[in-house]
mmCIF file of C-alpha atoms in Angstrom:
data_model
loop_
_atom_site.group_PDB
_atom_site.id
_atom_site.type_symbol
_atom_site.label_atom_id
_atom_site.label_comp_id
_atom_site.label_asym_id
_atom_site.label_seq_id
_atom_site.Cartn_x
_atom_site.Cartn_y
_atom_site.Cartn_z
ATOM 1 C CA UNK A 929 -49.634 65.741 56.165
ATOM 2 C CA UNK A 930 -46.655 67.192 58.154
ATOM 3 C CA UNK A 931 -47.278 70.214 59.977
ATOM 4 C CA UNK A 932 -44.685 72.991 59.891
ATOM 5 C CA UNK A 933 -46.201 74.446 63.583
ATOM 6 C CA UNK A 934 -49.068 75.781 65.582
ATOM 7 C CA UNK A 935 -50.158 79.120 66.142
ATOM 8 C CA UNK A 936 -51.615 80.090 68.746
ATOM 9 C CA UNK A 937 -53.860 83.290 69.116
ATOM 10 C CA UNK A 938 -55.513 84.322 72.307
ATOM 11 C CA UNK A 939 -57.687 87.107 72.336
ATOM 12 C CA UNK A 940 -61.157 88.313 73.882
ATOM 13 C CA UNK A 941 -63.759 88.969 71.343
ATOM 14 C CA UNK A 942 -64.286 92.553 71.587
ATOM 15 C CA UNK A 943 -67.619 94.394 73.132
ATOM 16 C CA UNK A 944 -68.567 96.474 70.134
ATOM 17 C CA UNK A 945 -69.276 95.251 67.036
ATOM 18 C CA UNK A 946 -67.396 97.714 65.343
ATOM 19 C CA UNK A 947 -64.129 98.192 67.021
ATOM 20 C CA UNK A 948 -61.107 95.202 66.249
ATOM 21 C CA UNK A 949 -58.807 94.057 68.162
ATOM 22 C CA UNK A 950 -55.248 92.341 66.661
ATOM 23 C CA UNK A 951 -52.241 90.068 68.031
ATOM 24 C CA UNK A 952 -49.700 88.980 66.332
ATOM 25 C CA UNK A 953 -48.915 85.378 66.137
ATOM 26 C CA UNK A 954 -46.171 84.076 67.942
ATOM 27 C CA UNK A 955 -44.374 82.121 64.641
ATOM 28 C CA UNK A 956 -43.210 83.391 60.983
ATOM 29 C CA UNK A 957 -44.302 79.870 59.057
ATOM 30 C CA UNK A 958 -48.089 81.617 57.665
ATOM 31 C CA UNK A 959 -47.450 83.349 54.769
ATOM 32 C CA UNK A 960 -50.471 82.740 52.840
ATOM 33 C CA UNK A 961 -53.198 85.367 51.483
ATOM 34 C CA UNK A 962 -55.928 86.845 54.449
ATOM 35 C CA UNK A 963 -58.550 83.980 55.586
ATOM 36 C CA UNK A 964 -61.582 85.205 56.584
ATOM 37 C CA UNK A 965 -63.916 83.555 59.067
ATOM 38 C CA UNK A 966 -67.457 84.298 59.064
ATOM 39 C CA UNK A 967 -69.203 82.900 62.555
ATOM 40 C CA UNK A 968 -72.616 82.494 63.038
ATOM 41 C CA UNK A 969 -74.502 80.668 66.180
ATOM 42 C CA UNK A 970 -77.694 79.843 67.338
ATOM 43 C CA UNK A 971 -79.491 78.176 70.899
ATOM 44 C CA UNK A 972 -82.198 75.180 71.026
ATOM 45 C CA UNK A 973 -83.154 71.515 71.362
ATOM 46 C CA UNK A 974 -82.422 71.037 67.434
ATOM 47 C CA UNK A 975 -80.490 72.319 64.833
ATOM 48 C CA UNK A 976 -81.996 74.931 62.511
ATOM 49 C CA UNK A 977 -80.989 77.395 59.850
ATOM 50 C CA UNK A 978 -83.426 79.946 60.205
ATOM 51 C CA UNK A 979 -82.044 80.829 64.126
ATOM 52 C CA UNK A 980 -78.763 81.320 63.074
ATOM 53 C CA UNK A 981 -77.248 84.545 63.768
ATOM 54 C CA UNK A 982 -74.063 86.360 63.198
ATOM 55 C CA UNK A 983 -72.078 86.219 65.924
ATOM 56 C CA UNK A 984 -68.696 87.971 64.753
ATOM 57 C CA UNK A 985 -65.680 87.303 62.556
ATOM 58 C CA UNK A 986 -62.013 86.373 62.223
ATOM 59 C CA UNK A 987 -59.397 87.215 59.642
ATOM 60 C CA UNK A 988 -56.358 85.775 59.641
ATOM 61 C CA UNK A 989 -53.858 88.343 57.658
ATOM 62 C CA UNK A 990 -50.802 87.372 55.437
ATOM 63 C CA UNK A 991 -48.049 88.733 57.472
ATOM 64 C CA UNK A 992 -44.660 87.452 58.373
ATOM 65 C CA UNK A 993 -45.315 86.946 61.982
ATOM 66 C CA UNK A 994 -48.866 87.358 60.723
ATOM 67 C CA UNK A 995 -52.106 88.758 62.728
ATOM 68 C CA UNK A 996 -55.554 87.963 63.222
ATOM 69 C CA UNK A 997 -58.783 90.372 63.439
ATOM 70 C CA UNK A 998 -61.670 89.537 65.474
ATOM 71 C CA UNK A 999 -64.348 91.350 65.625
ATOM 72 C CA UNK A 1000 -67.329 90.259 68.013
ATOM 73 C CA UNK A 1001 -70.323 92.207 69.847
ATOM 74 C CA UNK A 1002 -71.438 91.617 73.553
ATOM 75 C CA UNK A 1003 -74.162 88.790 73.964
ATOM 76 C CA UNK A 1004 -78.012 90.107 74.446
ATOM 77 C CA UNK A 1005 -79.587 90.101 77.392
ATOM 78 C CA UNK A 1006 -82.543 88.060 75.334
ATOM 79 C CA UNK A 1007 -79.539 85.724 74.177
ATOM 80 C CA UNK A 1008 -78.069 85.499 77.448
ATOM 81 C CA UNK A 1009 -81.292 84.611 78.782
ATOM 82 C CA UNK A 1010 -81.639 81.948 76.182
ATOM 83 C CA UNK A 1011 -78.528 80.432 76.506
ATOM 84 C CA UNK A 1012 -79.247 80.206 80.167
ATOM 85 C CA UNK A 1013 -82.541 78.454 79.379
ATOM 86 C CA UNK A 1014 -81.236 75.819 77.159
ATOM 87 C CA UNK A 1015 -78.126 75.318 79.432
ATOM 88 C CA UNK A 1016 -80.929 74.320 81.874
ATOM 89 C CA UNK A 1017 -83.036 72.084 79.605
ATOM 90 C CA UNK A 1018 -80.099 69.942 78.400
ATOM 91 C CA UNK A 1019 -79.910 71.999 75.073
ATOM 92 C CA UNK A 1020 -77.393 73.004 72.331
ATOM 93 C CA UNK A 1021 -74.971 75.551 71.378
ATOM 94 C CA UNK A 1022 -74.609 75.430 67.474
ATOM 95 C CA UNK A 1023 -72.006 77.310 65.717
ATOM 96 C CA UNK A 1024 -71.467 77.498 62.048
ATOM 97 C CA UNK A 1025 -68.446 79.031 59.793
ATOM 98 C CA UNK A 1026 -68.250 80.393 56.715
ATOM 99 C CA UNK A 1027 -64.923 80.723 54.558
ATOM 100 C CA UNK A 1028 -64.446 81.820 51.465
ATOM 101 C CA UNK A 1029 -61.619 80.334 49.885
ATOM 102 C CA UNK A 1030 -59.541 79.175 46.202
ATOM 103 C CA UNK A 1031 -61.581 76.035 46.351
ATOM 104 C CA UNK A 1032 -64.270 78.294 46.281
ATOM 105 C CA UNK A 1033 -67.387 79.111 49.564
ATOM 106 C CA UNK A 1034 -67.247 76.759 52.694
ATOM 107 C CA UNK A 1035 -69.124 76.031 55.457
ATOM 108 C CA UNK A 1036 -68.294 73.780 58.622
ATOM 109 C CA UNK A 1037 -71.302 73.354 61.464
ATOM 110 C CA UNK A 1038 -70.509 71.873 65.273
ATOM 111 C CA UNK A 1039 -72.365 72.107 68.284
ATOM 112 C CA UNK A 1040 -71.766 71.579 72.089
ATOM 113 C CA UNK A 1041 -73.935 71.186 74.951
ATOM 114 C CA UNK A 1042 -74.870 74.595 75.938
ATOM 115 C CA UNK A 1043 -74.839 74.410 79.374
ATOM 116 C CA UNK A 1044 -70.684 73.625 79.181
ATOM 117 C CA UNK A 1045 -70.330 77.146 77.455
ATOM 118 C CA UNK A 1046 -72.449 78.856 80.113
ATOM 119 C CA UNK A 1047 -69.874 76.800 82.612
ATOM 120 C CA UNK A 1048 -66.681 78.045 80.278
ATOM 121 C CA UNK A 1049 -67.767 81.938 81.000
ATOM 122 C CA UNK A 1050 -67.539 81.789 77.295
ATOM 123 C CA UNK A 1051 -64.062 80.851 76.788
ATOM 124 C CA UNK A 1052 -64.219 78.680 73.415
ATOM 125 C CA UNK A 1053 -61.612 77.579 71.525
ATOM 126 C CA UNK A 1054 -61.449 77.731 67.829
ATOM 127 C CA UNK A 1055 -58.963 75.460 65.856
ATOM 128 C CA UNK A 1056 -58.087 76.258 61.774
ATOM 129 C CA UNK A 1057 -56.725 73.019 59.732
ATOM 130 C CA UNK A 1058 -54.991 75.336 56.357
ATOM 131 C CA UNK A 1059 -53.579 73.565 53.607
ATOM 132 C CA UNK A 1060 -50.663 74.604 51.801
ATOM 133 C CA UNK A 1061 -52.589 77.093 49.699
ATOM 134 C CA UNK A 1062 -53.926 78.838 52.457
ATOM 135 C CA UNK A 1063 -57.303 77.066 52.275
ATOM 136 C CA UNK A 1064 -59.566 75.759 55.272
ATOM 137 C CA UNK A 1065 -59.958 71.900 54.887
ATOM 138 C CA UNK A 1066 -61.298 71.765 58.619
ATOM 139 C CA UNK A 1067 -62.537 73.681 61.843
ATOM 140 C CA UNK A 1068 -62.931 72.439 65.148
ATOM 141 C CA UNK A 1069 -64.521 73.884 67.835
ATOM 142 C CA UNK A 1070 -64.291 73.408 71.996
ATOM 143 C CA UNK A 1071 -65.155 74.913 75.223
ATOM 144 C CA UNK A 1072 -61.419 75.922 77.028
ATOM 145 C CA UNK A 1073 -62.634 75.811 80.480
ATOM 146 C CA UNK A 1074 -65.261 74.669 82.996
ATOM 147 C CA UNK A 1075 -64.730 76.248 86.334
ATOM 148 C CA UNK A 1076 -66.084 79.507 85.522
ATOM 149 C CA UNK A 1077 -68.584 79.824 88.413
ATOM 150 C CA UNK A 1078 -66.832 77.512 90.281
ATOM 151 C CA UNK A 1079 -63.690 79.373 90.280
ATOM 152 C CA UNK A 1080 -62.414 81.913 93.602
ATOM 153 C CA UNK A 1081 -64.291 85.277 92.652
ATOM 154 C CA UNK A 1082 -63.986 88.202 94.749
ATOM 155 C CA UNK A 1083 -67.917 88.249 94.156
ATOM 156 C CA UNK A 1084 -68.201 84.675 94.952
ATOM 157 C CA UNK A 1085 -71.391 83.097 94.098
ATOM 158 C CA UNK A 1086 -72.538 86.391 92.445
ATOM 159 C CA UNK A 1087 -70.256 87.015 90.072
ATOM 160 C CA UNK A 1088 -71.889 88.074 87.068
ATOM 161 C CA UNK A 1089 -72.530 85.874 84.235
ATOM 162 C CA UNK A 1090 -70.189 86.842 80.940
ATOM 163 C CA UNK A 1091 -71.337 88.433 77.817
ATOM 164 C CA UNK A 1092 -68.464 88.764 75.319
ATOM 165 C CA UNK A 1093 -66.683 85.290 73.998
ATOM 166 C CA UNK A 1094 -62.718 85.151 75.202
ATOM 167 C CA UNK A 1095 -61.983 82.807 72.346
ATOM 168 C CA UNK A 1096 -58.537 81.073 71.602
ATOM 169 C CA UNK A 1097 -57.882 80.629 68.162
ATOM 170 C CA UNK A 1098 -55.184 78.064 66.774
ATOM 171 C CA UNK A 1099 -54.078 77.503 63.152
ATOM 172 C CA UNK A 1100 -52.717 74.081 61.966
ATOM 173 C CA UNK A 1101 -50.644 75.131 58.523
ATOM 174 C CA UNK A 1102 -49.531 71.876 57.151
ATOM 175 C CA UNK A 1103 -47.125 71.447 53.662
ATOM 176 C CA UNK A 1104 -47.558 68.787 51.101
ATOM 177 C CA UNK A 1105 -45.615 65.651 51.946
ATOM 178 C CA UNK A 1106 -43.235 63.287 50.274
ATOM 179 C CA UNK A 1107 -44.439 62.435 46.608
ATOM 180 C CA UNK A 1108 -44.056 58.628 46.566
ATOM 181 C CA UNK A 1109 -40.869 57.940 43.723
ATOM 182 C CA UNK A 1110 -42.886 55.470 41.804
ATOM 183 C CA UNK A 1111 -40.287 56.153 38.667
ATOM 184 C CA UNK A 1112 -38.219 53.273 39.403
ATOM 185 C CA UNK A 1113 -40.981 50.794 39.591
ATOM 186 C CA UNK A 1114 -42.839 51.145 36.791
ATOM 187 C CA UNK A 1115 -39.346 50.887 35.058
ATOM 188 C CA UNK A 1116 -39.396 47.622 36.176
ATOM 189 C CA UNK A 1117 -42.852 47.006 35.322
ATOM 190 C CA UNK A 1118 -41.545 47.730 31.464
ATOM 191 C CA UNK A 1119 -38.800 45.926 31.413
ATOM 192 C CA UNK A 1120 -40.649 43.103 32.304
ATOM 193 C CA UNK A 1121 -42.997 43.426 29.736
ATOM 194 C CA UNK A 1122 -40.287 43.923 27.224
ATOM 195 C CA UNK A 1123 -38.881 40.728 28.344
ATOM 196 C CA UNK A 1124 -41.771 39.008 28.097
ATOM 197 C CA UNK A 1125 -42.308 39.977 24.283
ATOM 198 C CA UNK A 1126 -38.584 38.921 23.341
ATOM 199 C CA UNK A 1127 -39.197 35.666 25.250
ATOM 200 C CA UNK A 1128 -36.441 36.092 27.776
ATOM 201 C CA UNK A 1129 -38.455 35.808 30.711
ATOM 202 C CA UNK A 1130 -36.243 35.390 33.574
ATOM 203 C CA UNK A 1131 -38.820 33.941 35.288
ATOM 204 C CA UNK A 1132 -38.891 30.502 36.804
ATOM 205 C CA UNK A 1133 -41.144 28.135 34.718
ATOM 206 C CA UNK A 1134 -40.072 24.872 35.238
ATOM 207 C CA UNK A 1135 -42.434 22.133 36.741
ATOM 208 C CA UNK A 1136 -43.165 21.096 40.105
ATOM 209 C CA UNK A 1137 -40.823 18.051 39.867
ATOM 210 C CA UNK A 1138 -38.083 19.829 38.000
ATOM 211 C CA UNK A 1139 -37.679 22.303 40.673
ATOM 212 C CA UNK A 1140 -37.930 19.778 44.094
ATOM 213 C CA UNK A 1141 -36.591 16.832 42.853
ATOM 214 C CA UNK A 1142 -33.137 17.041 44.720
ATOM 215 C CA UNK A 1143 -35.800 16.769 47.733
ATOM 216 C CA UNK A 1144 -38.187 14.019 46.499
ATOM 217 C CA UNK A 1145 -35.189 11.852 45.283
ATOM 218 C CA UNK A 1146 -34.079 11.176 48.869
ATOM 219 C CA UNK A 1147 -37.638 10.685 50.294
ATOM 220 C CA UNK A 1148 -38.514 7.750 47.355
ATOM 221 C CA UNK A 1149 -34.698 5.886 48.463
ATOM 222 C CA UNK A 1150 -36.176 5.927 52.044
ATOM 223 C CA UNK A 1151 -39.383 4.559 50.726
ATOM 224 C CA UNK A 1152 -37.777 1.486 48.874
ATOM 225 C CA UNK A 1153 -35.323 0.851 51.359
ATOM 226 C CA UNK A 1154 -38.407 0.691 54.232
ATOM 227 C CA UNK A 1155 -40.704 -1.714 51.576
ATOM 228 C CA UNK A 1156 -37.378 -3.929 50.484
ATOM 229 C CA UNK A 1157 -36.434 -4.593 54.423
ATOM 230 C CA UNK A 1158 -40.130 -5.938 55.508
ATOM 231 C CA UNK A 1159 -39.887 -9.197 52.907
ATOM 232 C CA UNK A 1160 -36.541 -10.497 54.973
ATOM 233 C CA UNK A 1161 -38.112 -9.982 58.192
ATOM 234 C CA UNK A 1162 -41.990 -11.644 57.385
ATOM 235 C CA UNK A 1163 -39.578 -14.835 55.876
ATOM 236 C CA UNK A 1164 -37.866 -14.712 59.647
ATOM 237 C CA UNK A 1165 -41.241 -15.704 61.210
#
């Protein structure tokens, strides 16, 4: 699949959960109908539905030089906590989104260690695969950074830990490629056939000998030649 470009959206995920923020994307090629991301998370050793929790949204709008919605309260204190605690026991950050789109409801799930998002200071990027009809076929997920306690701080080595996601989104919009011309072959494929019935096959049937005798000819003369000499030279002796 070719892709016409990449968009790129930066944006920090906003501390209430009821205020939006918007940028506009840096391209004109996404002109399809408003994608909307549903994102839900959840902290532990193992994967399970029942701890997920909404953690925000993201709409991507149908504008020319289109725009993008997020939508994204702070972290708890109890959540913060948690993440902190499985950071420390070698845990997991799971994510999951949900899309609803013309192929109908989707859902793609991803995790990463959690102690690598507690080093990001949140900073995750977010990466949307669209097909020509505007649907989601694919969403990958990655921390952006590492150095976020390691980093100069004015604070140093007590700079706070963060609580709201600064997440860089990026949409892959790809077109339909090249239908292969298969017109011409299976034109070919008929007028063999046709041949066939009438007879006329232009194919080469002749037998083995028929078609390589110009090259077996000369190697039988040799043959003869080499058995007719040997005679004249046993008589010699």
């Amino acid at each position: 699949m070719k892709l016409l470009g990449y968009f790129f959206i930066t944006s920090a995920f906003l501390c209430n959960a009821y205020a939006g923020g918007s940028d506009k994307l840096e391209s004109d090629f996404f002109d399809g109908p408003e994608v909307n991301i549903q994102i839900s998370h959840a902290f532990g050793k193992e994967e399970s539905s029942e701890t997920f929790r909404p953690r925000g949204t993201v709409d991507i709008r149908s504008f020319k030089g289109p725009k993008f919605t997020a939508e994204q309260p702070d972290l708890s204190l109890q959540d913060l906590d948690l993440l902190k605690e499985v950071a420390s026991e070698d845990g997991y950050y799971f994510v999951k989104f949900s899309t609803k789109g013309p192929s109908g409801v989707k859902s793609f799930r991803t995790f990463i260690p959690a102690k690598a998002l507690l080093d990001s200071g949140l900073s995750d990027v977010l990466m949307v695969h669209l097909n020509p009809a505007s649907d989601i076929y694919a969403i990958s997920y990655s921390v952006a950074r590492n150095d976020y306690f390691t980093a100069p701080h004015v604070l140093g080595n007590n700079r706070p830990p963060p609580t709201h996601f600064n997440t860089t989104v990026i949409v892959h919009y790809g077109e339909i490629g090249p239908v292969p011309d298969t017109a011409p072959y299976l034109e070919k494929l008929e007028q063999e056939r046709i041949s066939k019935e009438r007879g006329d096959d232009t194919r080469d049937n002749r037998s083995f000998l028929a078609k390589y005798w110009m090259y077996i000819l000369p190697v039988v003369i040799l043959v003869l030649l080499s058995g007719a000499s040997n005679p004249e030279e046993g008589g010699g002796r």
